Short mmCIF file of C-alpha atoms in Angstrom, two decimals:
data_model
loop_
_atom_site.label_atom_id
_atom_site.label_comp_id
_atom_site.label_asym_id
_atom_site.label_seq_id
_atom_site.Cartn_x
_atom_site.Cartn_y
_atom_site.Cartn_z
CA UNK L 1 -2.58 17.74 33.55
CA UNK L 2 -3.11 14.89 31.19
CA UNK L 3 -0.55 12.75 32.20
CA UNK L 4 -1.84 13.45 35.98
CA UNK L 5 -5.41 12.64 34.89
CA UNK L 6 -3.51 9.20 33.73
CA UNK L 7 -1.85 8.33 36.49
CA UNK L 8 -4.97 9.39 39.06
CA UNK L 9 -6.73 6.44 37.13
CA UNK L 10 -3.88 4.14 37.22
CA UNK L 11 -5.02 1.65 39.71
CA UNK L 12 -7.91 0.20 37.63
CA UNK L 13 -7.86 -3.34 37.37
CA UNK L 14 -11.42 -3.63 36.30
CA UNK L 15 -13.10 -4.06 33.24
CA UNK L 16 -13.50 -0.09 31.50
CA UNK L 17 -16.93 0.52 29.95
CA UNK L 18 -16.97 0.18 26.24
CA UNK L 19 -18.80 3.45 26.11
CA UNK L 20 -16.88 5.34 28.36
CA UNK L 21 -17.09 6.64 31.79
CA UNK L 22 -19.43 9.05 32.22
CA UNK L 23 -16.89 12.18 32.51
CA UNK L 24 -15.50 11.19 29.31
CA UNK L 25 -19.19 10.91 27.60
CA UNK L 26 -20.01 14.27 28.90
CA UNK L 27 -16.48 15.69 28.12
CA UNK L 28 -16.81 14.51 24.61
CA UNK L 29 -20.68 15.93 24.13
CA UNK L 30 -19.10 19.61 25.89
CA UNK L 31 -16.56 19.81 23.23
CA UNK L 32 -19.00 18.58 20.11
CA UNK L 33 -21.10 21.66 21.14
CA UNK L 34 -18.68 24.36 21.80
CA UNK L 35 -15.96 22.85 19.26
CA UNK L 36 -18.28 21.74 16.42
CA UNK L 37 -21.02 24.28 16.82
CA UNK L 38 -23.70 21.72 17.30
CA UNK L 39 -26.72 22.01 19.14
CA UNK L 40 -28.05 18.46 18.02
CA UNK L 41 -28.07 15.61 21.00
CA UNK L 42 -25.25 13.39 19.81
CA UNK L 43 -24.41 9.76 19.81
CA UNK L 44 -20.40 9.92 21.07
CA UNK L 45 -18.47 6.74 21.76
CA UNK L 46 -14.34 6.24 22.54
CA UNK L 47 -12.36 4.64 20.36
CA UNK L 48 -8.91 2.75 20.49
CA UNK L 49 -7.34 5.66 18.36
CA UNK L 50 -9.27 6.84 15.31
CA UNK L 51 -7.13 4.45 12.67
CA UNK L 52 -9.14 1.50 14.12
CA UNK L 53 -12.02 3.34 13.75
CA UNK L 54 -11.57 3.98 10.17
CA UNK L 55 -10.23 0.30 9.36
CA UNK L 56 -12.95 -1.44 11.09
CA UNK L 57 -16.16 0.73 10.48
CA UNK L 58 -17.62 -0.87 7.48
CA UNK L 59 -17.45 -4.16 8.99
CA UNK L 60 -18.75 -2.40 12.08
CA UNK L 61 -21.56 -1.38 10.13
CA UNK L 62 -22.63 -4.66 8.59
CA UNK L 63 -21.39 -4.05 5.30
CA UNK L 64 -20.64 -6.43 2.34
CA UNK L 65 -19.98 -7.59 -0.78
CA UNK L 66 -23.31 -6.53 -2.06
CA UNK L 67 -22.09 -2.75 -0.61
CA UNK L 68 -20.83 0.32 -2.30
CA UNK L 69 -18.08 3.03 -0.13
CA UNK L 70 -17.53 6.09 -1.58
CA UNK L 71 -13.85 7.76 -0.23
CA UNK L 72 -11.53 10.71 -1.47
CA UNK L 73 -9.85 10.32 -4.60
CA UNK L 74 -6.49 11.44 -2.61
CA UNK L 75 -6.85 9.66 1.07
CA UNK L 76 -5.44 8.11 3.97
CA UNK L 77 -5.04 4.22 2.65
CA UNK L 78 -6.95 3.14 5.85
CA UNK L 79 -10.53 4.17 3.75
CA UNK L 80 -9.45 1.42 1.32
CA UNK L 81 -8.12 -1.18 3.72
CA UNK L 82 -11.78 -0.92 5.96
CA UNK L 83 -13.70 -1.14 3.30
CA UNK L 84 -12.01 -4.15 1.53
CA UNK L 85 -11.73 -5.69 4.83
CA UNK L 86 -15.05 -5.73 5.17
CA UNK L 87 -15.52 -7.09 1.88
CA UNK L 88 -17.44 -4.23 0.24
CA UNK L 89 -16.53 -2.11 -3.10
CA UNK L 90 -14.56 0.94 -2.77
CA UNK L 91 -15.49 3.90 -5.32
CA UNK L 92 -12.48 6.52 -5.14
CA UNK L 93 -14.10 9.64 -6.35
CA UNK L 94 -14.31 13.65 -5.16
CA UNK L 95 -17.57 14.06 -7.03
CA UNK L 96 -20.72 11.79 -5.60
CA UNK L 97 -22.24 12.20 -9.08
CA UNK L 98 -19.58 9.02 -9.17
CA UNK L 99 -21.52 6.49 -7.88
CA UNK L 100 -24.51 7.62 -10.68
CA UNK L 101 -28.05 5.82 -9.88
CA UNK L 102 -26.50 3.91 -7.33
CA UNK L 103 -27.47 3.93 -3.23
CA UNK L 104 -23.99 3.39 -1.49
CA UNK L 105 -23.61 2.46 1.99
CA UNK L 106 -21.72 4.96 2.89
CA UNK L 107 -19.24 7.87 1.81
CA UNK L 108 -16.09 9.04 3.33
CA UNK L 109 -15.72 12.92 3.84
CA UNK L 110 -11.62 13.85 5.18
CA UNK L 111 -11.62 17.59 5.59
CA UNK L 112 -8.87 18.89 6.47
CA UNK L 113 -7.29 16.07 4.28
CA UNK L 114 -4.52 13.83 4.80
CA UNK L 115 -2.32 14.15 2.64
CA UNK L 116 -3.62 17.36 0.60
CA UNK L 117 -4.81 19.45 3.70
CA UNK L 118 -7.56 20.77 1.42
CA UNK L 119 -10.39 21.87 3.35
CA UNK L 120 -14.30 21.46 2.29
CA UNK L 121 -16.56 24.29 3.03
CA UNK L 122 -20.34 24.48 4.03
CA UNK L 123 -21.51 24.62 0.57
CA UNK L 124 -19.41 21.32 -0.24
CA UNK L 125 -20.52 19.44 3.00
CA UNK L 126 -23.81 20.38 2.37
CA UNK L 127 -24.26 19.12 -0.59
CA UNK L 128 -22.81 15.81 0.26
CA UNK L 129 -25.60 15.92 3.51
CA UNK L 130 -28.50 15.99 1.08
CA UNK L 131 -27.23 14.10 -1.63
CA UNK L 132 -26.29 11.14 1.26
CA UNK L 133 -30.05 11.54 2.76
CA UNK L 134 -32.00 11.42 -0.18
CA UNK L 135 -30.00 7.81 -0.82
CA UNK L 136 -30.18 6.53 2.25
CA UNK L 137 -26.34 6.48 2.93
CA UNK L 138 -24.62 7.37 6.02
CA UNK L 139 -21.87 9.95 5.54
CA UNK L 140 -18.60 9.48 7.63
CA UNK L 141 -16.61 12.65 8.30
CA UNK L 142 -12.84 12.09 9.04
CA UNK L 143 -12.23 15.75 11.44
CA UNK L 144 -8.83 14.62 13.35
CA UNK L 145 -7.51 17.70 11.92
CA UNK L 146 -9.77 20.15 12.53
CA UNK L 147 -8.30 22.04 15.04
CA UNK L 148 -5.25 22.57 12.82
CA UNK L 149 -6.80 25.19 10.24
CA UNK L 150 -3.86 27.97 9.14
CA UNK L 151 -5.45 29.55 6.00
CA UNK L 152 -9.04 28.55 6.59
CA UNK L 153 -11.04 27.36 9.81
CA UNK L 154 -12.55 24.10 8.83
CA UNK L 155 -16.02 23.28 9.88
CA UNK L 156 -17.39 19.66 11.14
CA UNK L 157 -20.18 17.88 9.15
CA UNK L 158 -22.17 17.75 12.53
CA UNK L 159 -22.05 21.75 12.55
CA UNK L 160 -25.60 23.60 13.00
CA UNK L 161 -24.07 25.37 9.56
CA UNK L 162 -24.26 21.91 7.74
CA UNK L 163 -26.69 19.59 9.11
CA UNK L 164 -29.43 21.98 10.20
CA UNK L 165 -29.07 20.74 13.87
CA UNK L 166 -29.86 16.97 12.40
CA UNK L 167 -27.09 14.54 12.62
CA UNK L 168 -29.45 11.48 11.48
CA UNK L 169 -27.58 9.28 9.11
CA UNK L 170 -23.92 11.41 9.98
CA UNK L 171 -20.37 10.53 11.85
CA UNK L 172 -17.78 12.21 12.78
CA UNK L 173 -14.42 10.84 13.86
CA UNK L 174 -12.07 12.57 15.87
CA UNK L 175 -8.51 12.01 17.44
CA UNK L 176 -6.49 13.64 20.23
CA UNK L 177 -3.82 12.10 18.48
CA UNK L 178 -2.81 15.59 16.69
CA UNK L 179 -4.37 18.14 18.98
CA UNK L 180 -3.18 17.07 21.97
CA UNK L 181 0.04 15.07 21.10
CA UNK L 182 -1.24 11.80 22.69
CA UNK L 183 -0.64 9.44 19.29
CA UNK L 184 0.80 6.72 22.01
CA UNK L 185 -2.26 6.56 24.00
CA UNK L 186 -4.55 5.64 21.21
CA UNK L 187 -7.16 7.62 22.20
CA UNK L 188 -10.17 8.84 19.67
CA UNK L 189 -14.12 8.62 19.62
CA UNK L 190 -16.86 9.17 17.30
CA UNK L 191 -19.85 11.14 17.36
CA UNK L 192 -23.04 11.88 15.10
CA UNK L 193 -26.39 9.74 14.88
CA UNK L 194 -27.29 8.41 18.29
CA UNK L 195 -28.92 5.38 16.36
CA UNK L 196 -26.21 4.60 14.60
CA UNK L 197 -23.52 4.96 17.61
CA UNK L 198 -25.57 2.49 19.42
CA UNK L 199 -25.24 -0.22 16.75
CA UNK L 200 -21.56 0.33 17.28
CA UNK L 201 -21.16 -0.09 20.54
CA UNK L 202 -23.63 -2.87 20.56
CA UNK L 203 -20.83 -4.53 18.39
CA UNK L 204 -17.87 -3.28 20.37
CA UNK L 205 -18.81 -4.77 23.35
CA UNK L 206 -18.96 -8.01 22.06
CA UNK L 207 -15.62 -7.44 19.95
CA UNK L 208 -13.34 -6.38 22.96
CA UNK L 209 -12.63 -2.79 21.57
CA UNK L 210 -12.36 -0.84 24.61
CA UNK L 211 -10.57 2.02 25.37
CA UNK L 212 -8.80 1.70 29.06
CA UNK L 213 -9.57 3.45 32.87
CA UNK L 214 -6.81 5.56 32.86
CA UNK L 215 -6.67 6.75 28.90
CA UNK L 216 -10.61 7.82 28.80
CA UNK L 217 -9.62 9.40 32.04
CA UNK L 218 -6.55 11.48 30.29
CA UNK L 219 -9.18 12.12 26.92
CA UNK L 220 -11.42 13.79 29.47
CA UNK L 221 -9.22 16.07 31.08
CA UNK L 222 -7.89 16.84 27.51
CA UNK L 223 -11.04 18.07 25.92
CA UNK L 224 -11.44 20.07 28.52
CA UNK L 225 -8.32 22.41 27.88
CA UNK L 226 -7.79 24.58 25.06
CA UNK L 227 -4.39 26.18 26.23
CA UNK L 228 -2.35 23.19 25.14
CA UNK L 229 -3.94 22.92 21.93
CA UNK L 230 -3.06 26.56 21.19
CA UNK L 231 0.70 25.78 22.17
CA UNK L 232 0.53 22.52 20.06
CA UNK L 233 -0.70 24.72 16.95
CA UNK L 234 2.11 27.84 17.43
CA UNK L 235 4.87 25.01 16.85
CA UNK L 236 3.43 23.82 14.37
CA UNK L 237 2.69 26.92 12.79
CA UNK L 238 6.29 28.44 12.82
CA UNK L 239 7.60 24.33 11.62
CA UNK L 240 4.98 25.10 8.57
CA UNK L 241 6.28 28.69 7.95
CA UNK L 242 9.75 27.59 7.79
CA UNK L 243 9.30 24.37 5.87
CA UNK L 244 6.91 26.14 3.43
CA UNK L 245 9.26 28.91 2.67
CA UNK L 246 12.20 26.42 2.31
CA UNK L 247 10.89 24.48 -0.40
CA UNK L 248 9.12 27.27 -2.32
CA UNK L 249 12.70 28.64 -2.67
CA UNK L 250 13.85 25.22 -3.35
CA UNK L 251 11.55 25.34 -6.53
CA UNK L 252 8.67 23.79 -5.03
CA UNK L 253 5.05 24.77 -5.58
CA UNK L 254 2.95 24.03 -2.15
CA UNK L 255 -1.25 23.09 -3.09
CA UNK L 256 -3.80 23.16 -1.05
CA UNK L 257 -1.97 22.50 2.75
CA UNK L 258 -4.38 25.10 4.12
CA UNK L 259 -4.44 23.10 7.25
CA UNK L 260 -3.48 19.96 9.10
CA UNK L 261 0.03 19.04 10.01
CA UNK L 262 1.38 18.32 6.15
CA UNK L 263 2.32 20.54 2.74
CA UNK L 264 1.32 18.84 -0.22
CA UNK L 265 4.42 19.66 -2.01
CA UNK L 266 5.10 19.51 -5.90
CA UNK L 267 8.26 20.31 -8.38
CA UNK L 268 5.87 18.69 -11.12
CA UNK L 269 7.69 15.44 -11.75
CA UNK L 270 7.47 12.29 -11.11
CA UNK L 271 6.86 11.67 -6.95
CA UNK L 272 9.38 9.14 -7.32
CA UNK L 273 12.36 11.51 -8.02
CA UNK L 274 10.95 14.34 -5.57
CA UNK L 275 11.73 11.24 -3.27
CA UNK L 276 14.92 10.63 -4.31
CA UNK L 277 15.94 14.37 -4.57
CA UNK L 278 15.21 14.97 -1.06
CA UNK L 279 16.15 11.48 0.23
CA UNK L 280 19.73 12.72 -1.10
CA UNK L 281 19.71 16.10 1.26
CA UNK L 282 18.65 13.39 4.07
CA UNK L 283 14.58 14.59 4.34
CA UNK L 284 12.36 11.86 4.60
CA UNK L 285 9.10 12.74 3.18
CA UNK L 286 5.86 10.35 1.77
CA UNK L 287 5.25 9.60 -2.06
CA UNK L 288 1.79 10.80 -3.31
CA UNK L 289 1.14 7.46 -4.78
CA UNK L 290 0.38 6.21 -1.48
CA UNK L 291 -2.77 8.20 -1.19
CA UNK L 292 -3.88 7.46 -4.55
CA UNK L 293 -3.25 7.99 -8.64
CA UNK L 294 -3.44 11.15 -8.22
CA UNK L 295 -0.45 12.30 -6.45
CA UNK L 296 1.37 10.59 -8.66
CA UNK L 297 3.82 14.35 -8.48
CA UNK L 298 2.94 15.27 -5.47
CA UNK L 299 4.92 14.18 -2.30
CA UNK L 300 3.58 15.03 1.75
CA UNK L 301 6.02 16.69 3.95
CA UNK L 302 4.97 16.40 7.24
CA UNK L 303 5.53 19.10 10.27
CA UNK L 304 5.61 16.36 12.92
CA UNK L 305 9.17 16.25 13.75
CA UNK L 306 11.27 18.19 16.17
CA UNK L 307 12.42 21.87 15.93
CA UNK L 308 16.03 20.63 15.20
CA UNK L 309 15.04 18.14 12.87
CA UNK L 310 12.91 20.82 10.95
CA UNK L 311 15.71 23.11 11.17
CA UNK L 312 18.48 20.85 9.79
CA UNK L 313 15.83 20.42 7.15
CA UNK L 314 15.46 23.90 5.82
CA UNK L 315 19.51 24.47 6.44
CA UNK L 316 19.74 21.41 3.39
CA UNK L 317 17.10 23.09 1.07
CA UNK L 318 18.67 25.92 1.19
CA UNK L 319 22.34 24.71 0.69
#
């Protein structure tokens, strides 16, 4: 269906529009109110993936030197590359207390988390809402796995539950990338505050980042089916049951990981030898120093590859 969408569009040597056709805009607008429970009229726009998104948004956004970005203490290194790219400060904190009398531009919100897959409830989120509006600062919401909850379902900081049907001053950013397995066609968007969505694409336009015909055309027919996202989740599910199991019984202790597509994975040492270990038994996995101090003994295992690689996995923790 996707794929068909694709090639359908295929034949479109024209220019795309920056802010997407209009079955995509409408597609997009469907799913924020069925998907993210919110009634609110929304600001959505495509984007070339959701990585760009994240890397280029505080200089999308006007920010500076003079500019303060708030992002998880554990994240994604993209938060850090954007915002020092742009020039601004980055504050790595959980807690917003953090940035004490201070008015920062903005704060970064990933729930469900890469790498942790911790997820933040309505109390949490709320919080964050009113402590960002009472500032002045616009709060960014990282959601691209939010369709991928296992213990938990995870909620979207435009949900009725958090903003009180007002998405003024709030983003979300979203990928297909992981719910629909379409990573190679770079295809994302972001929705919240109208206002602010339209000083994006104001500067998009003029800075080429458009996402093509035929890929908005694919995103569309997407969004608008929910039986491949359910297949998409059942392999990942049984990957993350068998991977899970596997390294519990290899001595590991598995926090958070109550969703997304990774276990945050401990033997509490060094992530440096937890490396090393498993780079021995031939599994690959990411050291927690590359999402920040903190996961200094923590490495992410990730459920993205094949059956049989996941498989030959377990077979080696358990040998």
């Amino acid at each position: 269906m996707v794929r068909e969408a694709l090639v359908a569009t295929a034949d479109a040597p024209g220019y795309p529009l920056t802010a997407g056709n209009s079955a995509l805009r409408g597609a997009v607008q469907q799913w924020v109110a069925d998907r993210l429970h919110c009634t609110a009229t929304v600001g959505v726009l495509p984007t070339i993936g959701s990585k760009e998104l994240v890397a280029w948004l505080p200089t999308l956004l006007g920010l500076g030197p003079s500019d303060t970005v708030l992002f998880p203490e554990l994240a994604y290194p993209t938060y850090d590359v954007g915002i020092r790219l742009a020039g601004a400060a980055g504050l790595r904190s959980d807690a917003v207390v953090a940035a004490g009398p201070g008015r920062p531009a903005a704060i970064w919100v990933n729930s469900p988390s890469n790498p942790t897959g911790r997820v933040l409830g309505v109390p949490h989120l709320r919080k964050v809402v009113a402590w960002a509006r009472e500032r002045g600062t616009v709060v960014v919401s990282d959601e691209c796995y939010l369709e991928l909850g296992w213990d938990v379902e995870p909620v979207s900081v435009l949900s009725d539950e958090v903003s009180d049907g007002d998405v003024t001053g709030l983003l979300a950013v979203h990928s297909l990338s992981k719910r629909s397995n379409l990573a190679g066609y770079r295809a994302g968007f972001v929705a919240g505050d109208p206002a602010i969505v339209g000083e994006l694409l104001a500067v998009r336009k003029h800075a080429g980042m458009i996402v093509p015909e035929p890929v908005q055309a694919a995103m569309a027919a997407a969004l608008g089916d929910t039986e491949h996202v359910r297949e998409q989740r059942d392999r990942y599910a049984l990957r993350r049951t068998a991977l899970r199991e596997a390294l519990e019984s290899a001595g590991f202790r598995i926090d958070h990981s109550e969703a997304g597509l990774y276990l945050w994975a401990t033997r509490d040492e060094p992530c440096w030898d937890t490396v090393e270990w498993l780079a021995d038994r031939g599994i690959l996995v990411a050291p927690g120093e590359f999402y920040g101090p903190a996961g200094a003994r923590h490495v992410r295992v990730a459920l993205t590859a094949t059956d049989e690689r996941v498989a030959a996995a377990v077979k080696r923790l358990s040998a």
